[in-house]
Amino acid sequence: MTLREKKTLEERKKYVEQEIGVSLIALSCGVADYMPASLTNCEQMIGVVRTPLGVAGPLHIKYNKNEYQRYIPLATTEGALIASVQRGMKAIALSGGSVIHVERIGVTRAPVFLTKNVTESLEIKSWIAREHKKLAQVAEATSTHLKYLGASVHMVGKRLYVRFRFDTGEAMGMNMATIATSALVSYIEKKWSVVCTALSSNRCVDKKPSASALLEGRGRKIYAEAYISDAVLKDVCKTTKEKLVQTWVDKCAIGSAIAGTIGNNVHQSNILAAIFLATGQDLGHIAECSSGIITTDREAHGVRISVMMPDLMVGTIGGGTYLPTQQECLSLMQLGVCKTGEQTDFFAALIGGAVLAGEISLLSSLAEGSLACAHQRLARKK
Amino acid sequence: MTLREKKTLEERKKYVEQEIGVSLIALSCGVADYMPASLTNCEQMIGVVRTPLGVAGPLHIKYNKNEYQRYIPLATTEGALIASVQRGMKAIALSGGSVIHVERIGVTRAPVFLTKNVTESLEIKSWIAREHKKLAQVAEATSTHLKYLGASVHMVGKRLYVRFRFDTGEAMGMNMATIATSALVSYIEKKWSVVCTALSSNRCVDKKPSASALLEGRGRKIYAEAYISDAVLKDVCKTTKEKLVQTWVDKCAIGSAIAGTIGNNVHQSNILAAIFLATGQDLGHIAECSSGIITTDREAHGVRISVMMPDLMVGTIGGGTYLPTQQECLSLMQLGVCKTGEQTDFFAALIGGAVLAGEISLLSSLAEGSLACAHQRLARKK
Amino acid sequence: MTLREKKTLEERKKYVEQEIGVSLIALSCGVADYMPASLTNCEQMIGVVRTPLGVAGPLHIKYNKNEYQRYIPLATTEGALIASVQRGMKAIALSGGSVIHVERIGVTRAPVFLTKNVTESLEIKSWIAREHKKLAQVAEATSTHLKYLGASVHMVGKRLYVRFRFDTGEAMGMNMATIATSALVSYIEKKWSVVCTALSSNRCVDKKPSASALLEGRGRKIYAEAYISDAVLKDVCKTTKEKLVQTWVDKCAIGSAIAGTIGNNVHQSNILAAIFLATGQDLGHIAECSSGIITTDREAHGVRISVMMPDLMVGTIGGGTYLPTQQECLSLMQLGVCKTGEQTDFFAALIGGAVLAGEISLLSSLAEGSLACAHQRLARKK
Amino acid sequence: MTLREKKTLEERKKYVEQEIGVSLIALSCGVADYMPASLTNCEQMIGVVRTPLGVAGPLHIKYNKNEYQRYIPLATTEGALIASVQRGMKAIALSGGSVIHVERIGVTRAPVFLTKNVTESLEIKSWIAREHKKLAQVAEATSTHLKYLGASVHMVGKRLYVRFRFDTGEAMGMNMATIATSALVSYIEKKWSVVCTALSSNRCVDKKPSASALLEGRGRKIYAEAYISDAVLKDVCKTTKEKLVQTWVDKCAIGSAIAGTIGNNVHQSNILAAIFLATGQDLGHIAECSSGIITTDREAHGVRISVMMPDLMVGTIGGGTYLPTQQECLSLMQLGVCKTGEQTDFFAALIGGAVLAGEISLLSSLAEGSLACAHQRLARKK
């Protein structure tokens, strides 16, 4: 009997607990201490908002020379979303799983300085390149978890934009990066007697859609792909590769070009938002993390579908990850199989696989013209 | 004694309950029936995720010829966010409130059709304009709450993109629009024997960052502005108008241009995400709703700050708004003062005011160089 | 005595020759009379620049219920360009010609006004809609050739952007639009005692790449398509539809998405530049007119290729069209077959056909991998 | 016998005259020898197009530790353009000249390969980094003038985009880069048995507007700035720094954000086009080279104005630079003062200064509201 066949919330919870050998207490009852949260996560706190949590899975992925099967927690209020992701995961599982790769780009923070003029800015620019080691010292002195990766510089008039890049390990690291950047700014201000007018200029780019997110990336960059056979397309996705690729061209490739979207995808923000919420990520980052690209290629016996997500800002420690229910959501993903330092990469890989599943399923619905039906069924339920 | 001076979660909750005369039960205890949610909001549900909820306020706004003071619910795990919004609201209150306007753009859905060629596409385009009344009938037959506003057409080769626009009243309306569009698509497919290859092409643009969001808008368009006096800037924001405007130019105007952002703002996605989560909105929309613009203008005795948010997809009925804690969050905003049909406009206006408050406060911190300090204090608390 | 005080072309040439000790011979040859040009087209004129002019053709097009065959003048210094366009025209001719459609969008000019605040801006916005007739009078009083089409308004803070749209008949019309806008601005400034801080804000958008060019269009919008048979692809284009479509997907669809281009095309700017120069168009407009989209669709017996060019700013009177060589270039396109008022539409249609030819040919070279060879052959000639 | 089979310029001209029954006189006058052009620059050449050429100057610049005064050739048909640039140059001269810096980014060409999947793409990516020296050998073997600078890689699904960067010395270098890239592609195809489906994907980005042009740059990057005193603003520009900065904010900063432009400037494409045409540059590049940014800063005794042009594709040898009139235009700029290898940098610096002059002048006209008047005067002259 699979998760889908379980009828009640309680049955499903037990099923997942047995499947992965953890006990989920907070998720199903309100007894938990929120004093820590009221101190570090949320000022003027008066309570907690509760959002329905479902799980989809198992998601089959091939990552880092291993194969994994995992359940993915999704907190959402959008009917049909989890069912859709579940269908995508089934298609992926029946196709031998999704191959996933993760690249560490690094967290970025880009202060802007006012210099005398471009002449001075150019001096500072080359100094920043030469002084890599010294700047690394200054930055890394602020945290043992942070590594200075480098800086890229843009100039215009007397403005100097320095986009610092850091590796922050298991943490999403925005605060760590901000504190390190603050130290770098003080160091540069003193050294050059220039003034920083914004510790965070929009060159970061933090929590805003931008071309930079797609071209330069931020946080982690994810690649996920799957080869869905014709049979699975027919039985699970209820469509054909011809229709799927046609819908991709019309909707994603050309539709996006006309609308001027950043990237082109089906609904990556939906899956990202549901996992971000479930696992205590910063929801403001959805604005920048939804700039991915999907591709579909007709092959001899099926279709190859891939997603590239250039900007994934996530962590498995810090921020909202410490909260009781969020902790349990992370725990049911069983990240512990990887050693410390590699768990957030694995977490990112699982997000990539879940997003791919969601893309496959909705693209299929659109290709088949069954999107509206699903919503009508839900409407009737109400 | 104000909200800020209350020490405990319980005290703050009681304070708000008294202030606005409602009782907040679900927010503080886990007893609530999630059977409906497991049917309409979340498949394979196994529990609920709990996110800390704080309130900021009172927010003073001038809207539709009236003045209002409201508390705004913000669900977040990002320390310092609510404190920052609270400071902005204080600055606004001491400056006589924020003037807010709301324009209804309408929800959009843009199917793509394959026609014989551009010649046929052009015929269909002019037919769509002529047949406005008939298409309105077809669309409005699917729901008594939906009004057909019109369509804008783009063509390339044999592809015809029709962006339908609907007024969906108090609901965010994406599902309503999808069902209405489905009826329009069937009607057009029969009438012209063309094929729709995607009920939702990326021309919508739904849940993706795009230039269209800024140029054409979607859902509701919000304008919020405030005139902050020099004294308030000094006492509350700890900065000056000179520094504030300089930081705006360097960070928002020029920094955004280099990074290729859509719109230019400080951190609108943060406030949007916190209110969306608290009130049961669709978090996937954060990807498109974070494309606003902020302006700052130095005036004789202060600074005029405004935000324009071209794409706000929100509703006060439907989706996640029915959930227990989300209902209470909406109730504490006291939208009932407006008659049915105007409550979501008022809700949007309050979001605009809260976003403006958040922008004022963070821009001030950046101008003053105090951003990192706040994060360091929080880091120490942990 | 400075250069500016010199009165005649000959005097200025001598002055520069003496100043820098070189002799300018080629610059001033040419029997035609350039006195008019030195008065209206070019200040401080010292001669003429000569650019090689080639012709490609005949181009076969179907436009406005008729078929035409025309030669297209192309002024260029880029070897292989005209040969490439010629090949595309041959493929089009052997395929029965290209079907072309032209939509008049109108020339735009967008002044920005400083108002008291958004409240006043909204009043002015609705007044502009109500006063359409009156504003048309004001605008049309400045020229018998200009028709007022309407205005679209954007607001943020106290800034009001009004994008006026005009039909300027056979002229590209930028100057006409500027003068009409000037009258509208004076009228609005008096009526509302607001201040216009830029007669031309970047909301026009004039001579800059922008998302607006693609979404809203400007000047004329062109659609051109052709169905190239498998045989013609093989014999003329030396490739197959499979390769052609694959190259389109990889280069134009996905490559453009990653690079963040506006539109996606192969090299539209090349053909535009060559025709603009030959016929006396404003070369500064190439920055905005190169935002088109190309599509390729595999069909039963060939491939359907189309281009959509949303923003074509051209005219057949005014500006540089009066110059001797440019006049002859226009005359050899035989636009006179259309009655006055429709000649620029026909001119635009021919440009669309030439651009399509250029796109077909280069895309084929890329699909076949023969691009570099052509350049190597040319290199050897030198 | 068709046009293509005609062997000489004269034969082709006669052929077209007979075909369409017009006589082409002006097109073929001019004593210079265009036989070389008809072989390498322009197929099916029938004559030359003559465009009025004016000069503006002297332009005062400070570049590379020296001061220079130069005349700038501008070929244009747009009345008022040269007069406007001349005014800007006067303002710059009276302010002690413009400080200019040039950075060499390099010419780029980005082929796209189809690999087995991302796994293989990642191997190739790291191999490309490791094999820098070998790839440099392969590329540099194709030309003694070309230097391999490196490659940046993007991947999605089985597509691998490799953006190669080259230094091509005094030449704009697009053909050189294409030939070198062709060699690199052959090498990679053999080594990895992958297939290149486009030698030039739109990731280059060549001759299209793109976010990449602004973020990554191409060719040469130019910085030009000037400090214009209050007195000069008043006497020459007829405006004040307050008005100038206000117009910049309203037009360039906010107007551009709403319209979704790439970069924000006043009319850089105008000056670029006029110099490109005069000196034999490739006019198709105007589409990508017009993505610059202008800034204005109010200072104690004047205003600091700067332009940053991230993507300037120019050369002083090759292409159209060999043509008689274009040669003279280059010669009157006296680039010979720099030693070979640095002349194109100097040429780029002069373009930067001329663009700055044009920006200063038109921004002043807009600030003063005198734009329309100029066009009305010109209109009367006709």
GROMACS .gro file of N, CA and C in nm, chain A residues 11 161 201 318:
model
   12
   11GLU      N    1  -0.325   0.825   0.925
   11GLU     CA    2  -0.268   0.708   0.858
   11GLU      C    3  -0.144   0.747   0.777
  161TYR      N    4   3.073   4.939  -0.739
  161TYR     CA    5   2.994   4.828  -0.688
  161TYR      C    6   3.084   4.705  -0.677
  201SER      N    7   2.374   4.703  -0.204
  201SER     CA    8   2.315   4.770  -0.320
  201SER      C    9   2.236   4.665  -0.396
  318GLY      N   10   2.036   2.742   1.079
  318GLY     CA   11   2.012   2.886   1.085
  318GLY      C   12   1.871   2.923   1.044
   0.00000   0.00000   0.00000
